[in-house]
mmCIF file of C-alpha atoms in Angstrom:
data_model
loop_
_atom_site.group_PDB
_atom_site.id
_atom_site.type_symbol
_atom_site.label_atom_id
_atom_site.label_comp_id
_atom_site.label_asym_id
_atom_site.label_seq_id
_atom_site.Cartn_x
_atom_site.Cartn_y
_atom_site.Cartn_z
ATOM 1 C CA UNK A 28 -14.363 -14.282 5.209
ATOM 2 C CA UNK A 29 -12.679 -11.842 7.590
ATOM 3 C CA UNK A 30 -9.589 -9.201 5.537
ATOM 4 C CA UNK A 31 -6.864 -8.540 7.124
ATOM 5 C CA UNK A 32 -7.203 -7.540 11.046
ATOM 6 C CA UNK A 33 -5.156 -5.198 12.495
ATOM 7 C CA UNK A 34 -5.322 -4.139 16.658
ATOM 8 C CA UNK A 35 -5.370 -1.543 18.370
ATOM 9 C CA UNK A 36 -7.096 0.846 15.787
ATOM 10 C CA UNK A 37 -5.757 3.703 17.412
ATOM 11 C CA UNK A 38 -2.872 4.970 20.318
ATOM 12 C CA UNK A 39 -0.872 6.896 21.808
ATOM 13 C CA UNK A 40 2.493 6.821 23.692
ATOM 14 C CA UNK A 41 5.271 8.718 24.751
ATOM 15 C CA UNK A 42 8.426 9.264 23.182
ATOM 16 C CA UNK A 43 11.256 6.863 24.028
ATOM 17 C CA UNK A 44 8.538 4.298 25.310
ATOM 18 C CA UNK A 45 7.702 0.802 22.862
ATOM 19 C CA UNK A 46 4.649 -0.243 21.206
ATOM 20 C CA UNK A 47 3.700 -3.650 19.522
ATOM 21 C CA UNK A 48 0.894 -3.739 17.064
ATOM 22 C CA UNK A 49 -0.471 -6.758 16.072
ATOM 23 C CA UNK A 50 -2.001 -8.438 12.711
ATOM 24 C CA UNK A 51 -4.180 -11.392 11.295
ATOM 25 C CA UNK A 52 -4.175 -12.081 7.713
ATOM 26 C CA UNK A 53 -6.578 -13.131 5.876
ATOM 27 C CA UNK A 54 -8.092 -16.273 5.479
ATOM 28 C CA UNK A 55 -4.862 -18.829 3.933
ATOM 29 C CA UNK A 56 -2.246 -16.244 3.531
ATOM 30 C CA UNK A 57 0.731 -16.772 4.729
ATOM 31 C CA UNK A 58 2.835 -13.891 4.160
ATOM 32 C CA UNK A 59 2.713 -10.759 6.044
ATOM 33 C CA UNK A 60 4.288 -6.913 5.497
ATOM 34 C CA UNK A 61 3.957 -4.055 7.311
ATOM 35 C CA UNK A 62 4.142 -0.811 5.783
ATOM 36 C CA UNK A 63 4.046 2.763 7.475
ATOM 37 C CA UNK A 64 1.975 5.697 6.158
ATOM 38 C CA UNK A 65 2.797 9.599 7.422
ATOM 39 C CA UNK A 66 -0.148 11.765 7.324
ATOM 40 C CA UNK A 67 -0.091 12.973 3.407
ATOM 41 C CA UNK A 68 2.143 10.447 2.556
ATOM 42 C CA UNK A 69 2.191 6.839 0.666
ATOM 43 C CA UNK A 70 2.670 3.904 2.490
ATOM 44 C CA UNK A 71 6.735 2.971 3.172
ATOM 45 C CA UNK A 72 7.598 -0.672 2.961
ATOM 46 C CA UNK A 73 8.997 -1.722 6.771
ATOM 47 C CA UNK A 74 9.823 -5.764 6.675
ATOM 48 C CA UNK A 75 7.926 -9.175 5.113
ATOM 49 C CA UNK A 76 7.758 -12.559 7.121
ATOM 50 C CA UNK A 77 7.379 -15.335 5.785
ATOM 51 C CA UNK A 78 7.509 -19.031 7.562
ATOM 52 C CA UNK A 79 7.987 -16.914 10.997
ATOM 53 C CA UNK A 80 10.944 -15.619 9.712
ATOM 54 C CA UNK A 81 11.789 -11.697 8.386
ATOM 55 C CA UNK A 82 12.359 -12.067 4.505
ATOM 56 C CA UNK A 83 13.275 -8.805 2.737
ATOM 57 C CA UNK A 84 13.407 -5.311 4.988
ATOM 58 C CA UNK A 85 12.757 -1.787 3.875
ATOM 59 C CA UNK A 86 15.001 1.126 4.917
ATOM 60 C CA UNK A 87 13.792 1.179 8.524
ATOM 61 C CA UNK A 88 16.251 1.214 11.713
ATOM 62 C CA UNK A 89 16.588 -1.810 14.055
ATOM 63 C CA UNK A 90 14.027 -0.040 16.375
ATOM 64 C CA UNK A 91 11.421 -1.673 13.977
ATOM 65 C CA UNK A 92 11.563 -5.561 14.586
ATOM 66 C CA UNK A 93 8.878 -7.753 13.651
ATOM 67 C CA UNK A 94 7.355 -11.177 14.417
ATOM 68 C CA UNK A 95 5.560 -13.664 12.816
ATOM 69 C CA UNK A 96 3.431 -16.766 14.510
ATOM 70 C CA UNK A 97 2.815 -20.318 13.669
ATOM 71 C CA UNK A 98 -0.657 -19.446 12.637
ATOM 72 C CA UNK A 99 0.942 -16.743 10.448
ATOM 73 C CA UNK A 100 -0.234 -13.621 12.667
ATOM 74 C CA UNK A 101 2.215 -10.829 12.912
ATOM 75 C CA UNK A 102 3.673 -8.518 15.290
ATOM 76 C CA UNK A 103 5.326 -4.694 14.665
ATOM 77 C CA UNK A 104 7.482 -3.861 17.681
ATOM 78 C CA UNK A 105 8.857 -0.380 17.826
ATOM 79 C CA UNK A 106 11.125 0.896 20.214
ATOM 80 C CA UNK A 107 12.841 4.229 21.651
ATOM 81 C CA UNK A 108 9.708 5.560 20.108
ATOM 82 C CA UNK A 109 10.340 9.258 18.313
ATOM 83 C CA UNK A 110 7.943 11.596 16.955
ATOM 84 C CA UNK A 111 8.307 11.103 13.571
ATOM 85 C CA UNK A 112 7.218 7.548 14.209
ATOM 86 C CA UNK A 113 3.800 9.202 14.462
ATOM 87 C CA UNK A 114 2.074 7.532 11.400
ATOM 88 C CA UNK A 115 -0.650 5.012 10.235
ATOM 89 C CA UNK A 116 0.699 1.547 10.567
ATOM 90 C CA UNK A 117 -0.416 -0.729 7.785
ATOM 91 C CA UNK A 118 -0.349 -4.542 7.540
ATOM 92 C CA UNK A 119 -1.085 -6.568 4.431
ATOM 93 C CA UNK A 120 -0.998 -9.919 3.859
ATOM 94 C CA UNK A 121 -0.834 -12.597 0.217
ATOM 95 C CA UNK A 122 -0.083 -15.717 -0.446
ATOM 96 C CA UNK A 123 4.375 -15.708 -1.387
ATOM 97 C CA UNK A 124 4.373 -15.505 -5.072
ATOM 98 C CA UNK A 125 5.197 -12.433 -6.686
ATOM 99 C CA UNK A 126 2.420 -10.165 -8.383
ATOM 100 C CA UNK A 127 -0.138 -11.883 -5.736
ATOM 101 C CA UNK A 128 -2.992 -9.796 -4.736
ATOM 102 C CA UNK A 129 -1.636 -7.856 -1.647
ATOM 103 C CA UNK A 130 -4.647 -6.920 0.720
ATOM 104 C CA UNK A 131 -4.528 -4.256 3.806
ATOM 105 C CA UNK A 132 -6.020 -4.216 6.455
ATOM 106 C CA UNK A 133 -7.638 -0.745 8.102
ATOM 107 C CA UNK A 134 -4.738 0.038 9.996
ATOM 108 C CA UNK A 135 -3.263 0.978 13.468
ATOM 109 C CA UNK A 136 -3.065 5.206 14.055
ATOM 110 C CA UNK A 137 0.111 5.600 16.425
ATOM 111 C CA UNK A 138 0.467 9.443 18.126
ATOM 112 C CA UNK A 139 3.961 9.623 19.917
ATOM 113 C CA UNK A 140 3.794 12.693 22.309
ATOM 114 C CA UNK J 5 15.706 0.020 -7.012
ATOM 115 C CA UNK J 6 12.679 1.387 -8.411
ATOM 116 C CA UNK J 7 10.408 4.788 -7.331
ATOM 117 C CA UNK J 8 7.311 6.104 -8.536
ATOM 118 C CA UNK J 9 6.199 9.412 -9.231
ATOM 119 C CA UNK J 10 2.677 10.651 -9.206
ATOM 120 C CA UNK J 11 2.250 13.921 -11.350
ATOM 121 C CA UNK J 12 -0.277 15.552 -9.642
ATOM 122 C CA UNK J 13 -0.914 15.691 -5.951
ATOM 123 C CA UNK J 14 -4.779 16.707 -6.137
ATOM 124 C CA UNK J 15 -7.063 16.294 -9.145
ATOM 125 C CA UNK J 16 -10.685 17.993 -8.564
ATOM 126 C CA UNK J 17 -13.260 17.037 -11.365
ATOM 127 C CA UNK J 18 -16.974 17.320 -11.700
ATOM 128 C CA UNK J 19 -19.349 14.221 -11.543
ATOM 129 C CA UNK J 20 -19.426 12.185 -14.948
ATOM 130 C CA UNK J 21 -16.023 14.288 -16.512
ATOM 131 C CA UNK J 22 -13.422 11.571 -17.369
ATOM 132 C CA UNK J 23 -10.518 11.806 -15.577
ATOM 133 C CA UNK J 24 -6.928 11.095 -16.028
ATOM 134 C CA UNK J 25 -4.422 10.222 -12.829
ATOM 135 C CA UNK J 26 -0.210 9.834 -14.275
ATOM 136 C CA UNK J 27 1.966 7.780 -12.734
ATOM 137 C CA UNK J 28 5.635 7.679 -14.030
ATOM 138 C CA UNK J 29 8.226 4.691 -12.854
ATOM 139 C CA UNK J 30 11.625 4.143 -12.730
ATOM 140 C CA UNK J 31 13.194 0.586 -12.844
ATOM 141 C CA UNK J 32 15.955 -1.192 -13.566
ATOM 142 C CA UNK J 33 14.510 -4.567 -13.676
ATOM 143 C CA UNK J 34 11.386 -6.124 -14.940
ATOM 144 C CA UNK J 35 8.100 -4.940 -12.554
ATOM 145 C CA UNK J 36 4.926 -5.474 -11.818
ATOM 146 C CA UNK J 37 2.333 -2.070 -11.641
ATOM 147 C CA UNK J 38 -0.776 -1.234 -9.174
ATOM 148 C CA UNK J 39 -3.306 0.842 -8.737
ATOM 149 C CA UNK J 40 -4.822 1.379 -5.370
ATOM 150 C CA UNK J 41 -7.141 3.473 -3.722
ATOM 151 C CA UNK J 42 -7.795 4.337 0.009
ATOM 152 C CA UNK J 43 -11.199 5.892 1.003
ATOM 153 C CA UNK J 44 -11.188 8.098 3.910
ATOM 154 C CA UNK J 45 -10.328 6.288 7.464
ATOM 155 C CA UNK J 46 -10.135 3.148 5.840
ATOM 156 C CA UNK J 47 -6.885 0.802 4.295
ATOM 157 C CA UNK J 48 -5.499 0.391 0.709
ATOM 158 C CA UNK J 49 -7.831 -1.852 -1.718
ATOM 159 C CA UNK J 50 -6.476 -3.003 -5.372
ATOM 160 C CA UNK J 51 -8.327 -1.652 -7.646
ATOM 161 C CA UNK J 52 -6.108 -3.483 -10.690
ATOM 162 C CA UNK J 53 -2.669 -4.778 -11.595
ATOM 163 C CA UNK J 54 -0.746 -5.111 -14.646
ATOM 164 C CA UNK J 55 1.780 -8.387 -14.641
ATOM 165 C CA UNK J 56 2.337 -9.737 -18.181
ATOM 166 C CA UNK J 57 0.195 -9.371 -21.485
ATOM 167 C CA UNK J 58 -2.417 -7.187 -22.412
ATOM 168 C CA UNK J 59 -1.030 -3.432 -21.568
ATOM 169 C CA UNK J 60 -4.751 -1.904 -20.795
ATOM 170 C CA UNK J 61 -6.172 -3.154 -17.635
ATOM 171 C CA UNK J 62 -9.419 -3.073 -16.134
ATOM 172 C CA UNK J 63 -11.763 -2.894 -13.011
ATOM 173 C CA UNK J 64 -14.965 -4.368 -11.644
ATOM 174 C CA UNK J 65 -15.745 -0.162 -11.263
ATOM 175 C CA UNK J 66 -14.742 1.087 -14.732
ATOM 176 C CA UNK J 67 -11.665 2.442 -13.983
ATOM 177 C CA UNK J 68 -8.199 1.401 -16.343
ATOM 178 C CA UNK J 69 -5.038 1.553 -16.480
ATOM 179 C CA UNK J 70 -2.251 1.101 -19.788
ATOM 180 C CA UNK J 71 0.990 -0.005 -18.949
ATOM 181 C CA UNK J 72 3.637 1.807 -21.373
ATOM 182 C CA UNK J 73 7.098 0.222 -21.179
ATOM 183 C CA UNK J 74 8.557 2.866 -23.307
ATOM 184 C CA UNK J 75 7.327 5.953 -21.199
ATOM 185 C CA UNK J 76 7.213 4.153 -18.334
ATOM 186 C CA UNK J 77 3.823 4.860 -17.797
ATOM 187 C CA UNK J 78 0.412 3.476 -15.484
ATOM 188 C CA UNK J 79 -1.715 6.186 -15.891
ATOM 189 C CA UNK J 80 -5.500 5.393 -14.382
ATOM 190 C CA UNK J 81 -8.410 6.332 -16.188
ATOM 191 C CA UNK J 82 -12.175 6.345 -16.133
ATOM 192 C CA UNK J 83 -14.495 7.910 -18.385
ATOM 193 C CA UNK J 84 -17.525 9.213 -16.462
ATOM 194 C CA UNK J 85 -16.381 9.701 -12.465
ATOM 195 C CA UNK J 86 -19.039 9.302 -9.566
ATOM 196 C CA UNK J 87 -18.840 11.508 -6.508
ATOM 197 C CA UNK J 88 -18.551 8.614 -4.670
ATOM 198 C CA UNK J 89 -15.159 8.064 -6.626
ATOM 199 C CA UNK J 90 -13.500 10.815 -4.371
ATOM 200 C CA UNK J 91 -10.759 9.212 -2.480
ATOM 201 C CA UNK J 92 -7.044 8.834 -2.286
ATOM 202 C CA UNK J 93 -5.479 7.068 -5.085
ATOM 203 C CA UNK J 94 -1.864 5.132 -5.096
ATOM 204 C CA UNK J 95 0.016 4.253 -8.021
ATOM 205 C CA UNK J 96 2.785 1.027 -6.664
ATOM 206 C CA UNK J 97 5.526 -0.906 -8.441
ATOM 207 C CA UNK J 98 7.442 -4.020 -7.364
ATOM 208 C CA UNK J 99 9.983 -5.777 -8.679
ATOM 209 C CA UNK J 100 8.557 -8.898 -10.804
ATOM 210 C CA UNK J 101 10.986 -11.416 -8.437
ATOM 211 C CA UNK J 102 10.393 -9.455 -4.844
ATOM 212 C CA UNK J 103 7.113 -8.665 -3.140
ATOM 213 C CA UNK J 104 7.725 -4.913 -1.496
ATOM 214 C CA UNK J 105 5.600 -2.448 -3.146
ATOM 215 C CA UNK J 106 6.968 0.721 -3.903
ATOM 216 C CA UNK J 107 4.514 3.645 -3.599
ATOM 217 C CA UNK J 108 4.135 6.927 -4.997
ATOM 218 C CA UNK J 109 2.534 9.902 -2.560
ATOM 219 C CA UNK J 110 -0.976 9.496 -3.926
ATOM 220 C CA UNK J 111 -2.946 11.542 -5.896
ATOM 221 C CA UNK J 112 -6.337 13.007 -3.920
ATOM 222 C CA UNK J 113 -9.294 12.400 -6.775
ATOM 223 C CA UNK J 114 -12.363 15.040 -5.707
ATOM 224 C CA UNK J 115 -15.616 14.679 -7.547
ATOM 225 C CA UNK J 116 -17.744 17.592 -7.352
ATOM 226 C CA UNK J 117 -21.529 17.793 -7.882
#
């Protein structure tokens, strides 16, 4: 049974430029977060989706928008990219109940230069 | 709102000491507490949860944890450490109705020979 699958594993862009990142679940979940982790750091909640819609947000500007596919994948869009968005990007995915086993997946490492 | 705070930020031991990790939260409302721990280059795994009932918690690797309501307390614990116990390790709250998970900075566990 495959975890949570998270693509690329690692890149780098430019400041001001975009970047999507992109996430499976796991096997029959069908809720989705992405969190962000700064070297040194733990990780920051950014947004949940739930039934392709965003659900509850973190304290993250409207540069971070998300997406979320019939089959439950995800997608992290971040734009006007700055250098403090330089971080590990982290998805996780459950089933929607509260106090539901929340599993990561390995990560995306973004570098904005 | 609620925010965790993880007393120390590195905790070096040698192999088979006990050790001892604190985690304090804040809350208004009722939560939910986590432990979890990331090995180098790799995402978050649970290693256990406290919901409802029994304060002390365990896992499948001899770690625990006791929930204390009035010192608002999660401290991890583990009686005899293995080196390959050396990782980062993430104390995590969320609110009992929500699914965000609040997380402290981590505290780095080292297990020396």
């Amino acid at each position: 049974d495959a975890g949570v699958t998270q693509s690329p594993t690692h890149l780098i862009k430019t400041r001001g430029q975009q970047v999507t990142l992109r996430c499976s679940p796991k096997s029959g979940h069908d809720t989705v977060s992405w969190y962000q982790q700064a070297l040194g750091q733990g990780p920051q909640f950014i947004f949940q989706y739930y039934e392709e819609e965003e659900r509850q947000r973190g304290n993250f500007p409207d540069r971070f928008s998300g997406h979320q596919f019939p089959n439950y994948s995800s997608e992290l869009n971040v734009n006007a990219l700055l250098l403090g968005d330089s971080a590990l990007y982290l998805c996780a995915s459950s089933l929607r109940s509260p106090g539901n086993t929340i599993y990561f997946g390995e990560g995306s490492w973004l570098t904005v230069v | 709102a609620q925010s965790v705070t993880q007393l120390d930020s590195q905790v070096p031991v040698f192999e088979e000491a006990p050790v001892e990790l604190r985690c304090n939260y804040s809350s208004s409302v009722s939560v939910y507490l986590f432990w979890y721990v990331q090995y180098p280059n790799q995402g978050l795994q649970l290693l256990l949860k406290y919901l409802s009932g029994s304060t002390l918690v365990e896992s499948i690797n001899g770690f625990e944890a006791e929930f204390n309501k009035s010192q608002t307390s999660f401290h991890l614990r583990k009686p005899s450490v293995h080196i390959s116990d050396t990782a980062e390790y993430f104390c995590a709250v969320s609110e009992s109705s929500g699914y965000a998970l609040n997380f402290g900075k981590g505290t780095s566990l080292l297990v020396t020979p």
